């Protein structure tokens, strides 16, 4: 009886801690409200160890990992890679009743060391023009194993997020929101799975993080187009349904149908749906996404390969540039591939050098960002003593819509038709659950108008997983 009382007390304490106020955090968005050429893709807000099938998580953590959020395109972080692990007995007590928890903090900063804005004295226009906290997020994800009530392979999941930043005009509103609330189910031994509810699709499709790693793959990519189309993302979930069919040889097809975010991204969504629960706000339609791919993780003697491609179609009516009052539906196409080039340690087969690329396209008549090209070269575990560090070099090229430039450039003021960036970074796993990622990058045309000189951006990403 005493053990039962103690365990109940621990569970109650955990619940009180989860509901207590937390430090305000933020998340960047891909809205078009301000003229920035460096909009951050909704970045991951968690960290993840590479999926190392040769060295399973220690037995004491397996029951916690089995309760982790399911259904992502990339591995969810393992409890072995957290600050608390199973200390204090909180996870043990919650796991006994089928509950898993994952508290996460992340903060990103950016600054342009050159300040080549040619004497500009107006308000801030792009990330880094002044010291910018582009993204700070505090979130708590909780899951419930429906096997506890006889539904094997089923899971309920929710995320509560506090999001904040120092430059809302580009990076989105400061907000406390529901991040997700959905039902997940595996069928046929994992060959089929689906999700139904309020879904954040950031890590469900596309594979936007370098190396598929949430803690170390955030710096560099600027793939704005899918989120410009209205795809749901971290902190801004939308009601939807995802269905994935996969084979044992790595082939898969994943389809999603969701209520679109309105044109304008996070700011527009927050204006019409501040709490996140509204099912069908004004000016939203149905967004459909289909991704076909081949995903083979690394194993001893086998190098990893991930190829994916697909399309997005949105029935939401987007305004056409230069044609007042005229709207139309929207679509985008995407393709990406990542390949492991070297494998240096058979006991940790994920260690090695990788290369990858991404292409996105959306029609210029109603999309300000119309073409996106990304090349990436990265290495996991260059040093044998640091197998989970990631070094990366990412180049990106964004093309603006000619019609959008004509509509948004003030009379008599020039503009740039594209922007090019190269970012180098090294993500350091300081300790279990703690990551520090400094980076340095050059952006040619940091803003489309006025015509500023190149920027030399310093980056810093700090992620802690409890």
PDB file of C-alpha atoms in Angstrom, residues 49-221:
ATOM      1  CA  UNK A  49      19.877   9.883 -31.392  1.00  0.00           C
ATOM      2  CA  UNK A  50      20.563   8.185 -34.725  1.00  0.00           C
ATOM      3  CA  UNK A  51      18.634   4.944 -35.082  1.00  0.00           C
ATOM      4  CA  UNK A  52      21.326   2.443 -34.110  1.00  0.00           C
ATOM      5  CA  UNK A  53      19.795  -0.984 -34.607  1.00  0.00           C
ATOM      6  CA  UNK A  54      23.055  -2.666 -33.583  1.00  0.00           C
ATOM      7  CA  UNK A  55      22.996  -1.279 -30.038  1.00  0.00           C
ATOM      8  CA  UNK A  56      19.457  -1.233 -28.646  1.00  0.00           C
ATOM      9  CA  UNK A  57      18.520   1.153 -25.863  1.00  0.00           C
ATOM     10  CA  UNK A  58      19.349  -0.211 -22.416  1.00  0.00           C
ATOM     11  CA  UNK A  59      16.634  -2.440 -21.001  1.00  0.00           C
ATOM     12  CA  UNK A  60      15.765   0.065 -18.298  1.00  0.00           C
ATOM     13  CA  UNK A  61      14.754   2.586 -20.976  1.00  0.00           C
ATOM     14  CA  UNK A  62      12.921   0.295 -23.402  1.00  0.00           C
ATOM     15  CA  UNK A  63       9.561   0.580 -21.678  1.00  0.00           C
ATOM     16  CA  UNK A  64       9.820   4.376 -21.919  1.00  0.00           C
ATOM     17  CA  UNK A  65      10.868   4.317 -25.595  1.00  0.00           C
ATOM     18  CA  UNK A  66       7.872   2.082 -26.359  1.00  0.00           C
ATOM     19  CA  UNK A  67       5.678   4.944 -25.099  1.00  0.00           C
ATOM     20  CA  UNK A  68       7.360   7.616 -27.257  1.00  0.00           C
ATOM     21  CA  UNK A  69       5.493   9.523 -29.953  1.00  0.00           C
ATOM     22  CA  UNK A  70       4.939   7.243 -32.964  1.00  0.00           C
ATOM     23  CA  UNK A  71       4.547   7.621 -36.705  1.00  0.00           C
ATOM     24  CA  UNK A  72       7.258  10.134 -37.618  1.00  0.00           C
ATOM     25  CA  UNK A  73       9.347   9.868 -40.775  1.00  0.00           C
ATOM     26  CA  UNK A  74      12.511   9.999 -38.618  1.00  0.00           C
ATOM     27  CA  UNK A  75      13.369   8.337 -35.289  1.00  0.00           C
ATOM     28  CA  UNK A  76      11.883   9.923 -32.208  1.00  0.00           C
ATOM     29  CA  UNK A  77      14.418  10.732 -29.452  1.00  0.00           C
ATOM     30  CA  UNK A  78      15.269   7.894 -27.119  1.00  0.00           C
ATOM     31  CA  UNK A  79      14.917   8.314 -23.387  1.00  0.00           C
ATOM     32  CA  UNK A  80      18.566   7.298 -23.035  1.00  0.00           C
ATOM     33  CA  UNK A  81      19.280  10.686 -24.639  1.00  0.00           C
ATOM     34  CA  UNK A  82      17.566  12.800 -21.992  1.00  0.00           C
ATOM     35  CA  UNK A  83      18.773  14.717 -18.983  1.00  0.00           C
ATOM     36  CA  UNK A  84      16.446  13.028 -16.485  1.00  0.00           C
ATOM     37  CA  UNK A  85      16.243   9.525 -17.954  1.00  0.00           C
ATOM     38  CA  UNK A  86      14.431   7.472 -15.342  1.00  0.00           C
ATOM     39  CA  UNK A  87      15.662   9.510 -12.377  1.00  0.00           C
ATOM     40  CA  UNK A  88      13.250  10.358  -9.530  1.00  0.00           C
ATOM     41  CA  UNK A  89      10.914   7.542 -10.554  1.00  0.00           C
ATOM     42  CA  UNK A  90       8.569   9.861 -12.451  1.00  0.00           C
ATOM     43  CA  UNK A  91       8.787   8.036 -15.782  1.00  0.00           C
ATOM     44  CA  UNK A  92       8.508   4.680 -14.007  1.00  0.00           C
ATOM     45  CA  UNK A  93       5.344   5.708 -12.220  1.00  0.00           C
ATOM     46  CA  UNK A  94       3.767   7.121 -15.366  1.00  0.00           C
ATOM     47  CA  UNK A  95       4.798   4.134 -17.495  1.00  0.00           C
ATOM     48  CA  UNK A  96       3.025   1.806 -15.075  1.00  0.00           C
ATOM     49  CA  UNK A  97      -0.253   3.379 -16.171  1.00  0.00           C
ATOM     50  CA  UNK A  98       0.717   3.623 -19.860  1.00  0.00           C
ATOM     51  CA  UNK A  99       1.806   7.272 -20.010  1.00  0.00           C
ATOM     52  CA  UNK A 100       4.990   8.566 -21.622  1.00  0.00           C
ATOM     53  CA  UNK A 101       6.312  12.133 -21.352  1.00  0.00           C
ATOM     54  CA  UNK A 102       8.845  14.183 -23.321  1.00  0.00           C
ATOM     55  CA  UNK A 103       9.594  17.741 -22.108  1.00  0.00           C
ATOM     56  CA  UNK A 104      11.781  19.740 -24.516  1.00  0.00           C
ATOM     57  CA  UNK A 105      13.350  23.205 -24.645  1.00  0.00           C
ATOM     58  CA  UNK A 106      14.946  24.782 -27.717  1.00  0.00           C
ATOM     59  CA  UNK A 107      16.372  28.212 -28.502  1.00  0.00           C
ATOM     60  CA  UNK A 108      17.901  29.568 -31.731  1.00  0.00           C
ATOM     61  CA  UNK A 109      19.785  32.828 -32.261  1.00  0.00           C
ATOM     62  CA  UNK A 110      21.112  34.637 -35.346  1.00  0.00           C
ATOM     63  CA  UNK A 111      23.238  37.749 -35.978  1.00  0.00           C
ATOM     64  CA  UNK A 112      24.716  39.353 -39.116  1.00  0.00           C
ATOM     65  CA  UNK A 113      28.294  40.300 -38.250  1.00  0.00           C
ATOM     66  CA  UNK A 114      28.813  42.455 -41.352  1.00  0.00           C
ATOM     67  CA  UNK A 115      25.735  44.680 -41.036  1.00  0.00           C
ATOM     68  CA  UNK A 116      25.985  45.626 -44.707  1.00  0.00           C
ATOM     69  CA  UNK A 117      22.620  47.391 -44.803  1.00  0.00           C
ATOM     70  CA  UNK A 118      24.111  50.524 -46.397  1.00  0.00           C
ATOM     71  CA  UNK A 119      23.111  52.877 -43.605  1.00  0.00           C
ATOM     72  CA  UNK A 120      19.512  51.673 -43.374  1.00  0.00           C
ATOM     73  CA  UNK A 121      17.799  53.212 -40.298  1.00  0.00           C
ATOM     74  CA  UNK A 122      14.302  51.740 -40.495  1.00  0.00           C
ATOM     75  CA  UNK A 123      12.721  48.829 -38.623  1.00  0.00           C
ATOM     76  CA  UNK A 124      14.272  45.358 -38.699  1.00  0.00           C
ATOM     77  CA  UNK A 125      13.607  43.540 -41.974  1.00  0.00           C
ATOM     78  CA  UNK A 126      15.373  40.165 -41.744  1.00  0.00           C
ATOM     79  CA  UNK A 127      16.679  37.678 -39.197  1.00  0.00           C
ATOM     80  CA  UNK A 128      20.140  38.674 -38.012  1.00  0.00           C
ATOM     81  CA  UNK A 129      19.920  42.311 -39.042  1.00  0.00           C
ATOM     82  CA  UNK A 130      19.927  42.778 -35.285  1.00  0.00           C
ATOM     83  CA  UNK A 131      20.658  40.097 -32.698  1.00  0.00           C
ATOM     84  CA  UNK A 132      17.591  37.927 -33.232  1.00  0.00           C
ATOM     85  CA  UNK A 133      16.133  35.150 -31.138  1.00  0.00           C
ATOM     86  CA  UNK A 134      14.488  33.400 -34.041  1.00  0.00           C
ATOM     87  CA  UNK A 135      12.998  30.524 -32.126  1.00  0.00           C
ATOM     88  CA  UNK A 136      12.461  29.553 -28.510  1.00  0.00           C
ATOM     89  CA  UNK A 137      10.072  26.757 -27.646  1.00  0.00           C
ATOM     90  CA  UNK A 138       9.101  25.007 -24.434  1.00  0.00           C
ATOM     91  CA  UNK A 139       6.930  21.967 -24.994  1.00  0.00           C
ATOM     92  CA  UNK A 140       5.609  18.922 -23.180  1.00  0.00           C
ATOM     93  CA  UNK A 141       4.483  15.876 -25.152  1.00  0.00           C
ATOM     94  CA  UNK A 142       2.447  13.206 -23.416  1.00  0.00           C
ATOM     95  CA  UNK A 143       1.298   9.869 -24.833  1.00  0.00           C
ATOM     96  CA  UNK A 144      -1.023   7.103 -23.652  1.00  0.00           C
ATOM     97  CA  UNK A 145      -0.635   3.467 -24.706  1.00  0.00           C
ATOM     98  CA  UNK A 146      -4.059   2.238 -25.779  1.00  0.00           C
ATOM     99  CA  UNK A 147      -2.819  -1.313 -25.274  1.00  0.00           C
ATOM    100  CA  UNK A 148      -3.725  -0.619 -21.645  1.00  0.00           C
ATOM    101  CA  UNK A 149      -7.368  -0.842 -22.700  1.00  0.00           C
ATOM    102  CA  UNK A 150      -6.941  -3.651 -25.225  1.00  0.00           C
ATOM    103  CA  UNK A 151      -6.163  -1.663 -28.377  1.00  0.00           C
ATOM    104  CA  UNK A 152      -2.715  -3.030 -29.256  1.00  0.00           C
ATOM    105  CA  UNK A 153      -0.580  -0.698 -31.376  1.00  0.00           C
ATOM    106  CA  UNK A 154      -2.755   2.306 -30.567  1.00  0.00           C
ATOM    107  CA  UNK A 155      -1.637   5.561 -28.970  1.00  0.00           C
ATOM    108  CA  UNK A 156      -3.139   8.882 -27.937  1.00  0.00           C
ATOM    109  CA  UNK A 157      -0.734  11.847 -28.060  1.00  0.00           C
ATOM    110  CA  UNK A 158      -0.834  15.530 -27.229  1.00  0.00           C
ATOM    111  CA  UNK A 159       1.680  18.375 -27.046  1.00  0.00           C
ATOM    112  CA  UNK A 160       1.407  21.654 -25.153  1.00  0.00           C
ATOM    113  CA  UNK A 161       3.730  24.374 -26.495  1.00  0.00           C
ATOM    114  CA  UNK A 162       4.859  27.825 -25.411  1.00  0.00           C
ATOM    115  CA  UNK A 163       6.388  29.567 -28.435  1.00  0.00           C
ATOM    116  CA  UNK A 164       8.163  32.907 -28.604  1.00  0.00           C
ATOM    117  CA  UNK A 165      10.787  34.921 -30.498  1.00  0.00           C
ATOM    118  CA  UNK A 166      12.237  38.434 -30.629  1.00  0.00           C
ATOM    119  CA  UNK A 167      11.070  39.237 -34.196  1.00  0.00           C
ATOM    120  CA  UNK A 168       7.402  38.244 -34.619  1.00  0.00           C
ATOM    121  CA  UNK A 169       6.995  40.117 -37.926  1.00  0.00           C
ATOM    122  CA  UNK A 170       8.943  37.335 -39.652  1.00  0.00           C
ATOM    123  CA  UNK A 171       9.112  34.504 -37.135  1.00  0.00           C
ATOM    124  CA  UNK A 172       5.458  34.370 -36.149  1.00  0.00           C
ATOM    125  CA  UNK A 173       3.335  35.179 -33.121  1.00  0.00           C
ATOM    126  CA  UNK A 174       4.246  34.584 -29.494  1.00  0.00           C
ATOM    127  CA  UNK A 175       1.772  32.001 -28.360  1.00  0.00           C
ATOM    128  CA  UNK A 176       0.652  29.278 -25.968  1.00  0.00           C
ATOM    129  CA  UNK A 177      -1.011  26.565 -28.077  1.00  0.00           C
ATOM    130  CA  UNK A 178      -1.930  22.955 -28.413  1.00  0.00           C
ATOM    131  CA  UNK A 179       0.796  21.429 -30.581  1.00  0.00           C
ATOM    132  CA  UNK A 180      -0.969  18.155 -31.406  1.00  0.00           C
ATOM    133  CA  UNK A 181      -3.853  15.983 -30.234  1.00  0.00           C
ATOM    134  CA  UNK A 182      -4.246  12.775 -32.210  1.00  0.00           C
ATOM    135  CA  UNK A 183      -4.899   9.049 -32.263  1.00  0.00           C
ATOM    136  CA  UNK A 184      -2.268   6.773 -33.819  1.00  0.00           C
ATOM    137  CA  UNK A 185      -2.740   3.141 -34.805  1.00  0.00           C
ATOM    138  CA  UNK A 186      -0.455   0.458 -36.219  1.00  0.00           C
ATOM    139  CA  UNK A 187      -1.945  -2.363 -38.270  1.00  0.00           C
ATOM    140  CA  UNK A 188      -0.684  -5.602 -39.824  1.00  0.00           C
ATOM    141  CA  UNK A 189       2.509  -5.756 -37.806  1.00  0.00           C
ATOM    142  CA  UNK A 190       3.461  -2.175 -38.600  1.00  0.00           C
ATOM    143  CA  UNK A 191       3.017  -2.462 -42.385  1.00  0.00           C
ATOM    144  CA  UNK A 192       0.237   0.146 -42.153  1.00  0.00           C
ATOM    145  CA  UNK A 193      -0.239   2.992 -39.719  1.00  0.00           C
ATOM    146  CA  UNK A 194      -2.452   6.050 -39.513  1.00  0.00           C
ATOM    147  CA  UNK A 195      -3.057   9.185 -37.451  1.00  0.00           C
ATOM    148  CA  UNK A 196      -6.303  11.035 -36.909  1.00  0.00           C
ATOM    149  CA  UNK A 197      -6.793  14.320 -35.069  1.00  0.00           C
ATOM    150  CA  UNK A 198      -4.909  17.604 -34.749  1.00  0.00           C
ATOM    151  CA  UNK A 199      -1.580  16.834 -36.426  1.00  0.00           C
ATOM    152  CA  UNK A 200       1.753  18.661 -36.771  1.00  0.00           C
ATOM    153  CA  UNK A 201       3.128  17.453 -40.121  1.00  0.00           C
ATOM    154  CA  UNK A 202       6.644  18.909 -39.797  1.00  0.00           C
ATOM    155  CA  UNK A 203       8.246  15.528 -39.152  1.00  0.00           C
ATOM    156  CA  UNK A 204       5.606  13.420 -40.911  1.00  0.00           C
ATOM    157  CA  UNK A 205       6.628  14.337 -44.482  1.00  0.00           C
ATOM    158  CA  UNK A 206       9.498  15.740 -46.587  1.00  0.00           C
ATOM    159  CA  UNK A 207      12.460  15.029 -44.290  1.00  0.00           C
ATOM    160  CA  UNK A 208      13.547  18.636 -43.778  1.00  0.00           C
ATOM    161  CA  UNK A 209      16.237  18.134 -41.105  1.00  0.00           C
ATOM    162  CA  UNK A 210      19.826  17.460 -42.147  1.00  0.00           C
ATOM    163  CA  UNK A 211      20.519  13.791 -41.512  1.00  0.00           C
ATOM    164  CA  UNK A 212      16.981  13.255 -40.236  1.00  0.00           C
ATOM    165  CA  UNK A 213      18.167  14.385 -36.822  1.00  0.00           C
ATOM    166  CA  UNK A 214      16.078  16.806 -34.817  1.00  0.00           C
ATOM    167  CA  UNK A 215      18.772  18.110 -32.513  1.00  0.00           C
ATOM    168  CA  UNK A 216      21.599  18.487 -34.980  1.00  0.00           C
ATOM    169  CA  UNK A 217      19.926  19.040 -38.349  1.00  0.00           C
ATOM    170  CA  UNK A 218      18.284  22.426 -37.881  1.00  0.00           C
ATOM    171  CA  UNK A 219      20.822  24.892 -39.275  1.00  0.00           C
ATOM    172  CA  UNK A 220      20.969  25.521 -43.003  1.00  0.00           C
ATOM    173  CA  UNK A 221      17.707  24.328 -44.590  1.00  0.00           C
TER     174      UNK A 221
END
